[in-house]
Amino acid sequence: NAGVTQTPKFQVLKTGQSMTLQCAQDMNHNSMYWYRQDPGMGLRLIYYSASEGTTDKGEVPNGYNVSRLNKREFSLRLESAAPSQTSVYFCASTGSKGGEVEAFFGQGTRLTVV
Amino acid sequence: SQQGEEDPQALSIQEGENATMNCSYKTSINNLQWYRQNSGRGLVHLILIRSNEREKHSGRLRVTLDTSKKSSSLLITASRAADTASYFCATPEGGFKTIFGAGTRLFVKA
């Protein structure tokens, strides 16, 4: 059971570079999410996808784009990285368990923008 | 703004002691969940309590929910060094989005 898989685990970018964070889940979940976590703060929602073919902005979407490629995959793209985007990024998916929604998380991507 | 806010922000206890963390939230909820995050790792689901439940147990974990005060507490009994982690409460928003608080960092000294 792989669950939620994120790649890469670590990345260093120069200001202005672009990159795509990949996320895949094998639990047949409809909803997927991208969060960022900064030191001393909780997870903040960047974008989410309620179902295949739909994406919506979360709390902090500026500077990011997403693609729900299919039901399994949800990617996060930084078009022009900025130092303020240095953070740990988590992908998550949600599914029902016993009638309630439970979130499953990837291991995170530690991104440094210099 | 954060839906869930944990208190305290950090907690340091001796192994064997109990650890209590609190969470407050703002809007009506169907359920509240607690997650654990070990350093540098993703979050792991611990326990879910429904809005019509007042208390729930899972091993050494005890969660309470007071919907009138919009608050929840997580109690870890007989703590172990391996319980050292950050603990987050999370509440659903808009039907399926999950909003997380800033977390409580628990340090259990051996």
PDB file of C-alpha atoms in Angstrom:
ATOM      1  CA  ASN A   1       0.000   0.000   0.000  1.00  0.00           C
ATOM      2  CA  ALA A   2       1.852   3.090  -1.244  1.00  0.00           C
ATOM      3  CA  GLY A   3      -0.819   5.598  -0.161  1.00  0.00           C
ATOM      4  CA  VAL A   4       0.235   9.113  -1.210  1.00  0.00           C
ATOM      5  CA  THR A   5       3.573   9.451  -2.976  1.00  0.00           C
ATOM      6  CA  GLN A   6       5.306  12.763  -3.525  1.00  0.00           C
ATOM      7  CA  THR A   7       8.389  13.548  -5.539  1.00  0.00           C
ATOM      8  CA  PRO A   8      10.973  14.909  -5.117  1.00  0.00           C
ATOM      9  CA  LYS A   9      11.731  14.747  -1.392  1.00  0.00           C
ATOM     10  CA  PHE A  10      14.192  17.632  -1.529  1.00  0.00           C
ATOM     11  CA  GLN A  11      14.789  20.429  -4.026  1.00  0.00           C
ATOM     12  CA  VAL A  12      16.868  23.576  -4.185  1.00  0.00           C
ATOM     13  CA  LEU A  13      15.896  26.193  -6.746  1.00  0.00           C
ATOM     14  CA  LYS A  14      17.309  29.525  -7.732  1.00  0.00           C
ATOM     15  CA  THR A  15      14.977  32.507  -7.710  1.00  0.00           C
ATOM     16  CA  GLY A  16      13.064  32.595 -10.960  1.00  0.00           C
ATOM     17  CA  GLN A  17      13.421  28.905 -11.781  1.00  0.00           C
ATOM     18  CA  SER A  18      10.378  26.743 -12.294  1.00  0.00           C
ATOM     19  CA  MET A  19       9.568  23.271 -11.112  1.00  0.00           C
ATOM     20  CA  THR A  20       6.716  20.826 -10.714  1.00  0.00           C
ATOM     21  CA  LEU A  21       6.019  18.787  -7.606  1.00  0.00           C
ATOM     22  CA  GLN A  22       4.395  15.472  -8.381  1.00  0.00           C
ATOM     23  CA  CYS A  23       1.832  13.666  -6.278  1.00  0.00           C
ATOM     24  CA  ALA A  24       0.044  10.382  -6.828  1.00  0.00           C
ATOM     25  CA  GLN A  25      -2.364   8.372  -4.687  1.00  0.00           C
ATOM     26  CA  ASP A  26      -3.445   4.784  -5.174  1.00  0.00           C
ATOM     27  CA  MET A  27      -6.501   4.817  -2.896  1.00  0.00           C
ATOM     28  CA  ASN A  28      -9.022   5.837  -5.551  1.00  0.00           C
ATOM     29  CA  HIS A  29      -9.733   9.067  -3.663  1.00  0.00           C
ATOM     30  CA  ASN A  30     -11.678  11.814  -5.383  1.00  0.00           C
ATOM     31  CA  SER A  31     -10.185  14.771  -3.513  1.00  0.00           C
ATOM     32  CA  MET A  32      -6.560  15.826  -3.447  1.00  0.00           C
ATOM     33  CA  TYR A  33      -4.773  18.780  -1.866  1.00  0.00           C
ATOM     34  CA  TRP A  34      -1.530  20.688  -1.751  1.00  0.00           C
ATOM     35  CA  TYR A  35      -0.457  22.289   1.533  1.00  0.00           C
ATOM     36  CA  ARG A  36       2.603  24.203   2.567  1.00  0.00           C
ATOM     37  CA  GLN A  37       4.004  24.127   6.073  1.00  0.00           C
ATOM     38  CA  ASP A  38       6.253  26.859   7.385  1.00  0.00           C
ATOM     39  CA  PRO A  39       8.169  26.758  10.683  1.00  0.00           C
ATOM     40  CA  GLY A  40       5.881  27.195  13.675  1.00  0.00           C
ATOM     41  CA  MET A  41       2.790  27.260  11.523  1.00  0.00           C
ATOM     42  CA  GLY A  42       0.137  24.807  10.613  1.00  0.00           C
ATOM     43  CA  LEU A  43      -0.564  23.546   7.170  1.00  0.00           C
ATOM     44  CA  ARG A  44      -1.964  26.124   4.792  1.00  0.00           C
ATOM     45  CA  LEU A  45      -3.997  25.019   1.834  1.00  0.00           C
ATOM     46  CA  ILE A  46      -2.599  26.123  -1.531  1.00  0.00           C
ATOM     47  CA  TYR A  47      -4.945  24.435  -3.994  1.00  0.00           C
ATOM     48  CA  TYR A  48      -7.300  21.522  -3.908  1.00  0.00           C
ATOM     49  CA  SER A  49      -9.100  19.324  -6.370  1.00  0.00           C
ATOM     50  CA  ALA A  50     -12.476  18.051  -5.258  1.00  0.00           C
ATOM     51  CA  SER A  51     -12.630  15.590  -8.124  1.00  0.00           C
ATOM     52  CA  GLU A  52     -10.932  14.749 -11.383  1.00  0.00           C
ATOM     53  CA  GLY A  53     -11.210  17.695 -13.732  1.00  0.00           C
ATOM     54  CA  THR A  54     -11.724  20.375 -11.070  1.00  0.00           C
ATOM     55  CA  THR A  55      -9.286  22.546  -9.157  1.00  0.00           C
ATOM     56  CA  ASP A  56      -9.859  25.424  -6.752  1.00  0.00           C
ATOM     57  CA  LYS A  57      -7.769  27.950  -4.887  1.00  0.00           C
ATOM     58  CA  GLY A  58      -7.085  27.495  -1.219  1.00  0.00           C
ATOM     59  CA  GLU A  59      -5.777  29.944   1.341  1.00  0.00           C
ATOM     60  CA  VAL A  60      -2.411  30.784  -0.291  1.00  0.00           C
ATOM     61  CA  PRO A  61      -2.593  30.137  -4.073  1.00  0.00           C
ATOM     62  CA  ASN A  62      -0.472  33.029  -5.356  1.00  0.00           C
ATOM     63  CA  GLY A  63       2.632  31.911  -7.219  1.00  0.00           C
ATOM     64  CA  TYR A  64       1.353  28.385  -7.803  1.00  0.00           C
ATOM     65  CA  ASN A  65      -0.578  26.448 -10.413  1.00  0.00           C
ATOM     66  CA  VAL A  66      -1.946  22.949 -10.271  1.00  0.00           C
ATOM     67  CA  SER A  67      -3.028  20.223 -12.650  1.00  0.00           C
ATOM     68  CA  ARG A  68      -5.280  17.293 -11.843  1.00  0.00           C
ATOM     69  CA  LEU A  69      -3.874  15.040 -14.507  1.00  0.00           C
ATOM     70  CA  ASN A  70      -6.191  12.135 -13.728  1.00  0.00           C
ATOM     71  CA  LYS A  71      -7.814  10.692 -10.648  1.00  0.00           C
ATOM     72  CA  ARG A  72      -4.477   9.491  -9.276  1.00  0.00           C
ATOM     73  CA  GLU A  73      -2.232  12.465  -9.928  1.00  0.00           C
ATOM     74  CA  PHE A  74      -2.243  16.080  -8.774  1.00  0.00           C
ATOM     75  CA  SER A  75       0.779  18.238  -9.543  1.00  0.00           C
ATOM     76  CA  LEU A  76       1.859  21.602  -8.160  1.00  0.00           C
ATOM     77  CA  ARG A  77       3.874  23.974 -10.315  1.00  0.00           C
ATOM     78  CA  LEU A  78       5.957  26.953  -9.355  1.00  0.00           C
ATOM     79  CA  GLU A  79       6.429  29.020 -12.501  1.00  0.00           C
ATOM     80  CA  SER A  80       8.951  31.499 -11.087  1.00  0.00           C
ATOM     81  CA  ALA A  81      10.184  30.462  -7.679  1.00  0.00           C
ATOM     82  CA  ALA A  82      10.679  33.092  -4.977  1.00  0.00           C
ATOM     83  CA  PRO A  83      12.472  32.824  -1.606  1.00  0.00           C
ATOM     84  CA  SER A  84       9.076  33.222   0.097  1.00  0.00           C
ATOM     85  CA  GLN A  85       8.142  29.851  -1.358  1.00  0.00           C
ATOM     86  CA  THR A  86      10.814  28.117   0.683  1.00  0.00           C
ATOM     87  CA  SER A  87       8.724  25.664   2.656  1.00  0.00           C
ATOM     88  CA  VAL A  88       7.782  22.046   3.116  1.00  0.00           C
ATOM     89  CA  TYR A  89       5.031  20.988   0.749  1.00  0.00           C
ATOM     90  CA  PHE A  90       2.584  18.208   1.486  1.00  0.00           C
ATOM     91  CA  CYS A  91       0.198  16.524  -0.841  1.00  0.00           C
ATOM     92  CA  ALA A  92      -2.865  14.852   0.641  1.00  0.00           C
ATOM     93  CA  SER A  93      -5.917  12.972  -0.480  1.00  0.00           C
ATOM     94  CA  THR A  94      -9.135  12.353   1.355  1.00  0.00           C
ATOM     95  CA  GLY A  95     -11.377   9.364   1.420  1.00  0.00           C
ATOM     96  CA  SER A  96     -14.222   8.051   3.512  1.00  0.00           C
ATOM     97  CA  LYS A  97     -13.588   5.623   6.320  1.00  0.00           C
ATOM     98  CA  GLY A  98     -16.563   4.459   8.320  1.00  0.00           C
ATOM     99  CA  GLY A  99     -18.619   7.242   6.835  1.00  0.00           C
ATOM    100  CA  GLU A 100     -16.208  10.017   7.806  1.00  0.00           C
ATOM    101  CA  VAL A 101     -13.553  11.765   5.783  1.00  0.00           C
ATOM    102  CA  GLU A 102      -9.916  11.040   6.611  1.00  0.00           C
ATOM    103  CA  ALA A 103      -6.881  12.730   5.098  1.00  0.00           C
ATOM    104  CA  PHE A 104      -3.805  10.804   3.997  1.00  0.00           C
ATOM    105  CA  PHE A 105      -0.530  12.632   3.520  1.00  0.00           C
ATOM    106  CA  GLY A 106       2.607  12.218   1.508  1.00  0.00           C
ATOM    107  CA  GLN A 107       5.998  12.438   3.166  1.00  0.00           C
ATOM    108  CA  GLY A 108       6.583  16.007   2.051  1.00  0.00           C
ATOM    109  CA  THR A 109       8.888  17.921  -0.261  1.00  0.00           C
ATOM    110  CA  ARG A 110      11.413  20.233   1.348  1.00  0.00           C
ATOM    111  CA  LEU A 111      11.915  23.124  -1.074  1.00  0.00           C
ATOM    112  CA  THR A 112      14.553  25.819  -0.677  1.00  0.00           C
ATOM    113  CA  VAL A 113      14.595  28.815  -2.991  1.00  0.00           C
ATOM    114  CA  VAL A 114      17.845  30.765  -2.934  1.00  0.00           C
TER     115      VAL A 114
ATOM    116  CA  SER B   1      -7.535  32.242   9.096  1.00  0.00           C
ATOM    117  CA  GLN B   2      -6.967  28.985  10.904  1.00  0.00           C
ATOM    118  CA  GLN B   3     -10.058  26.984  11.760  1.00  0.00           C
ATOM    119  CA  GLY B   4      -8.318  24.989  14.463  1.00  0.00           C
ATOM    120  CA  GLU B   5      -5.971  26.545  16.988  1.00  0.00           C
ATOM    121  CA  GLU B   6      -3.967  24.347  19.319  1.00  0.00           C
ATOM    122  CA  ASP B   7      -2.868  25.195  22.806  1.00  0.00           C
ATOM    123  CA  PRO B   8      -0.178  25.063  24.098  1.00  0.00           C
ATOM    124  CA  GLN B   9       2.173  25.684  21.206  1.00  0.00           C
ATOM    125  CA  ALA B  10       4.841  23.578  22.885  1.00  0.00           C
ATOM    126  CA  LEU B  11       4.839  21.098  25.750  1.00  0.00           C
ATOM    127  CA  SER B  12       7.728  19.339  27.456  1.00  0.00           C
ATOM    128  CA  ILE B  13       7.073  16.488  29.885  1.00  0.00           C
ATOM    129  CA  GLN B  14       8.812  13.513  31.448  1.00  0.00           C
ATOM    130  CA  GLU B  15       8.265  10.016  30.184  1.00  0.00           C
ATOM    131  CA  GLY B  16       5.356   8.434  32.017  1.00  0.00           C
ATOM    132  CA  GLU B  17       3.485  11.704  32.513  1.00  0.00           C
ATOM    133  CA  ASN B  18       0.255  12.576  30.751  1.00  0.00           C
ATOM    134  CA  ALA B  19       0.176  15.173  27.985  1.00  0.00           C
ATOM    135  CA  THR B  20      -2.896  17.274  27.272  1.00  0.00           C
ATOM    136  CA  MET B  21      -3.331  19.410  24.186  1.00  0.00           C
ATOM    137  CA  ASN B  22      -6.287  21.612  23.409  1.00  0.00           C
ATOM    138  CA  CYS B  23      -7.843  22.768  20.188  1.00  0.00           C
ATOM    139  CA  SER B  24     -10.410  25.467  19.531  1.00  0.00           C
ATOM    140  CA  TYR B  25     -12.296  25.975  16.321  1.00  0.00           C
ATOM    141  CA  LYS B  26     -14.580  28.603  14.937  1.00  0.00           C
ATOM    142  CA  THR B  27     -17.436  27.126  12.932  1.00  0.00           C
ATOM    143  CA  SER B  28     -19.852  24.241  13.343  1.00  0.00           C
ATOM    144  CA  ILE B  29     -18.317  20.909  12.452  1.00  0.00           C
ATOM    145  CA  ASN B  30     -19.367  17.356  11.655  1.00  0.00           C
ATOM    146  CA  ASN B  31     -16.206  15.909  13.107  1.00  0.00           C
ATOM    147  CA  LEU B  32     -12.774  16.820  14.413  1.00  0.00           C
ATOM    148  CA  GLN B  33      -9.593  14.902  13.768  1.00  0.00           C
ATOM    149  CA  TRP B  34      -6.197  14.739  15.409  1.00  0.00           C
ATOM    150  CA  TYR B  35      -2.996  14.056  13.508  1.00  0.00           C
ATOM    151  CA  ARG B  36       0.590  13.434  14.538  1.00  0.00           C
ATOM    152  CA  GLN B  37       3.633  14.584  12.637  1.00  0.00           C
ATOM    153  CA  ASN B  38       7.065  13.247  13.429  1.00  0.00           C
ATOM    154  CA  SER B  39       9.923  15.567  12.589  1.00  0.00           C
ATOM    155  CA  GLY B  40      10.412  15.852   8.851  1.00  0.00           C
ATOM    156  CA  ARG B  41       7.602  13.445   8.038  1.00  0.00           C
ATOM    157  CA  GLY B  42       4.052  13.655   6.762  1.00  0.00           C
ATOM    158  CA  LEU B  43       1.016  13.713   8.991  1.00  0.00           C
ATOM    159  CA  VAL B  44      -0.542  10.539  10.295  1.00  0.00           C
ATOM    160  CA  HIS B  45      -4.172  10.303  11.277  1.00  0.00           C
ATOM    161  CA  LEU B  46      -4.697   9.438  14.947  1.00  0.00           C
ATOM    162  CA  ILE B  47      -8.357   9.661  15.794  1.00  0.00           C
ATOM    163  CA  LEU B  48     -11.635  11.154  14.639  1.00  0.00           C
ATOM    164  CA  ILE B  49     -14.438  12.255  16.919  1.00  0.00           C
ATOM    165  CA  ARG B  50     -17.897  13.001  15.564  1.00  0.00           C
ATOM    166  CA  SER B  51     -19.886  16.027  16.593  1.00  0.00           C
ATOM    167  CA  ASN B  52     -22.385  13.856  18.470  1.00  0.00           C
ATOM    168  CA  GLU B  53     -19.646  12.209  20.529  1.00  0.00           C
ATOM    169  CA  ARG B  54     -18.228  13.681  23.709  1.00  0.00           C
ATOM    170  CA  GLU B  55     -15.315  11.359  24.294  1.00  0.00           C
ATOM    171  CA  LYS B  56     -13.403   8.742  22.376  1.00  0.00           C
ATOM    172  CA  HIS B  57     -10.528   6.427  23.263  1.00  0.00           C
ATOM    173  CA  SER B  58      -7.879   4.747  21.181  1.00  0.00           C
ATOM    174  CA  GLY B  59      -5.124   2.985  23.107  1.00  0.00           C
ATOM    175  CA  ARG B  60      -3.365   5.646  25.179  1.00  0.00           C
ATOM    176  CA  LEU B  61      -5.228   8.448  23.417  1.00  0.00           C
ATOM    177  CA  ARG B  62      -8.337  10.079  24.790  1.00  0.00           C
ATOM    178  CA  VAL B  63     -10.115  12.790  22.847  1.00  0.00           C
ATOM    179  CA  THR B  64     -12.925  14.946  24.140  1.00  0.00           C
ATOM    180  CA  LEU B  65     -15.156  17.291  22.212  1.00  0.00           C
ATOM    181  CA  ASP B  66     -17.251  20.130  23.577  1.00  0.00           C
ATOM    182  CA  THR B  67     -19.297  21.556  20.728  1.00  0.00           C
ATOM    183  CA  SER B  68     -20.832  24.234  22.955  1.00  0.00           C
ATOM    184  CA  LYS B  69     -17.356  25.643  23.577  1.00  0.00           C
ATOM    185  CA  LYS B  70     -16.065  24.694  20.131  1.00  0.00           C
ATOM    186  CA  SER B  71     -13.108  22.947  21.689  1.00  0.00           C
ATOM    187  CA  SER B  72     -11.432  19.569  21.816  1.00  0.00           C
ATOM    188  CA  SER B  73      -8.653  18.069  23.856  1.00  0.00           C
ATOM    189  CA  LEU B  74      -6.217  15.261  23.176  1.00  0.00           C
ATOM    190  CA  LEU B  75      -4.823  13.403  26.171  1.00  0.00           C
ATOM    191  CA  ILE B  76      -1.890  11.035  25.800  1.00  0.00           C
ATOM    192  CA  THR B  77      -1.507   8.931  28.902  1.00  0.00           C
ATOM    193  CA  ALA B  78       1.730   7.381  30.163  1.00  0.00           C
ATOM    194  CA  SER B  79       3.738   9.212  27.531  1.00  0.00           C
ATOM    195  CA  ARG B  80       6.800   7.697  25.899  1.00  0.00           C
ATOM    196  CA  ALA B  81       9.797   9.237  24.207  1.00  0.00           C
ATOM    197  CA  ALA B  82       8.388   7.944  20.922  1.00  0.00           C
ATOM    198  CA  ASP B  83       5.375  10.244  21.405  1.00  0.00           C
ATOM    199  CA  THR B  84       7.656  13.214  20.741  1.00  0.00           C
ATOM    200  CA  ALA B  85       6.046  14.869  17.715  1.00  0.00           C
ATOM    201  CA  SER B  86       3.795  17.714  16.657  1.00  0.00           C
ATOM    202  CA  TYR B  87       0.073  17.198  17.069  1.00  0.00           C
ATOM    203  CA  PHE B  88      -2.520  18.928  14.935  1.00  0.00           C
ATOM    204  CA  CYS B  89      -6.247  19.171  15.155  1.00  0.00           C
ATOM    205  CA  ALA B  90      -8.132  19.410  11.902  1.00  0.00           C
ATOM    206  CA  THR B  91     -11.681  20.246  11.023  1.00  0.00           C
ATOM    207  CA  PRO B  92     -13.593  19.892   7.779  1.00  0.00           C
ATOM    208  CA  GLU B  93     -14.634  23.006   5.937  1.00  0.00           C
ATOM    209  CA  GLY B  94     -16.936  23.254   2.967  1.00  0.00           C
ATOM    210  CA  GLY B  95     -17.786  19.575   3.098  1.00  0.00           C
ATOM    211  CA  PHE B  96     -14.457  18.080   2.205  1.00  0.00           C
ATOM    212  CA  LYS B  97     -11.616  20.554   2.753  1.00  0.00           C
ATOM    213  CA  THR B  98      -9.629  19.925   5.896  1.00  0.00           C
ATOM    214  CA  ILE B  99      -8.222  22.889   7.780  1.00  0.00           C
ATOM    215  CA  PHE B 100      -5.341  22.438  10.197  1.00  0.00           C
ATOM    216  CA  GLY B 101      -4.226  24.427  13.192  1.00  0.00           C
ATOM    217  CA  ALA B 102      -0.641  25.447  13.918  1.00  0.00           C
ATOM    218  CA  GLY B 103      -0.008  22.379  16.051  1.00  0.00           C
ATOM    219  CA  THR B 104       1.369  21.574  19.502  1.00  0.00           C
ATOM    220  CA  ARG B 105       4.994  20.437  19.670  1.00  0.00           C
ATOM    221  CA  LEU B 106       5.289  17.736  22.307  1.00  0.00           C
ATOM    222  CA  PHE B 107       8.675  16.725  23.684  1.00  0.00           C
ATOM    223  CA  VAL B 108       8.815  13.710  25.964  1.00  0.00           C
ATOM    224  CA  LYS B 109      12.035  13.413  27.924  1.00  0.00           C
ATOM    225  CA  ALA B 110      13.307   9.928  28.661  1.00  0.00           C
TER     226      ALA B 110
END
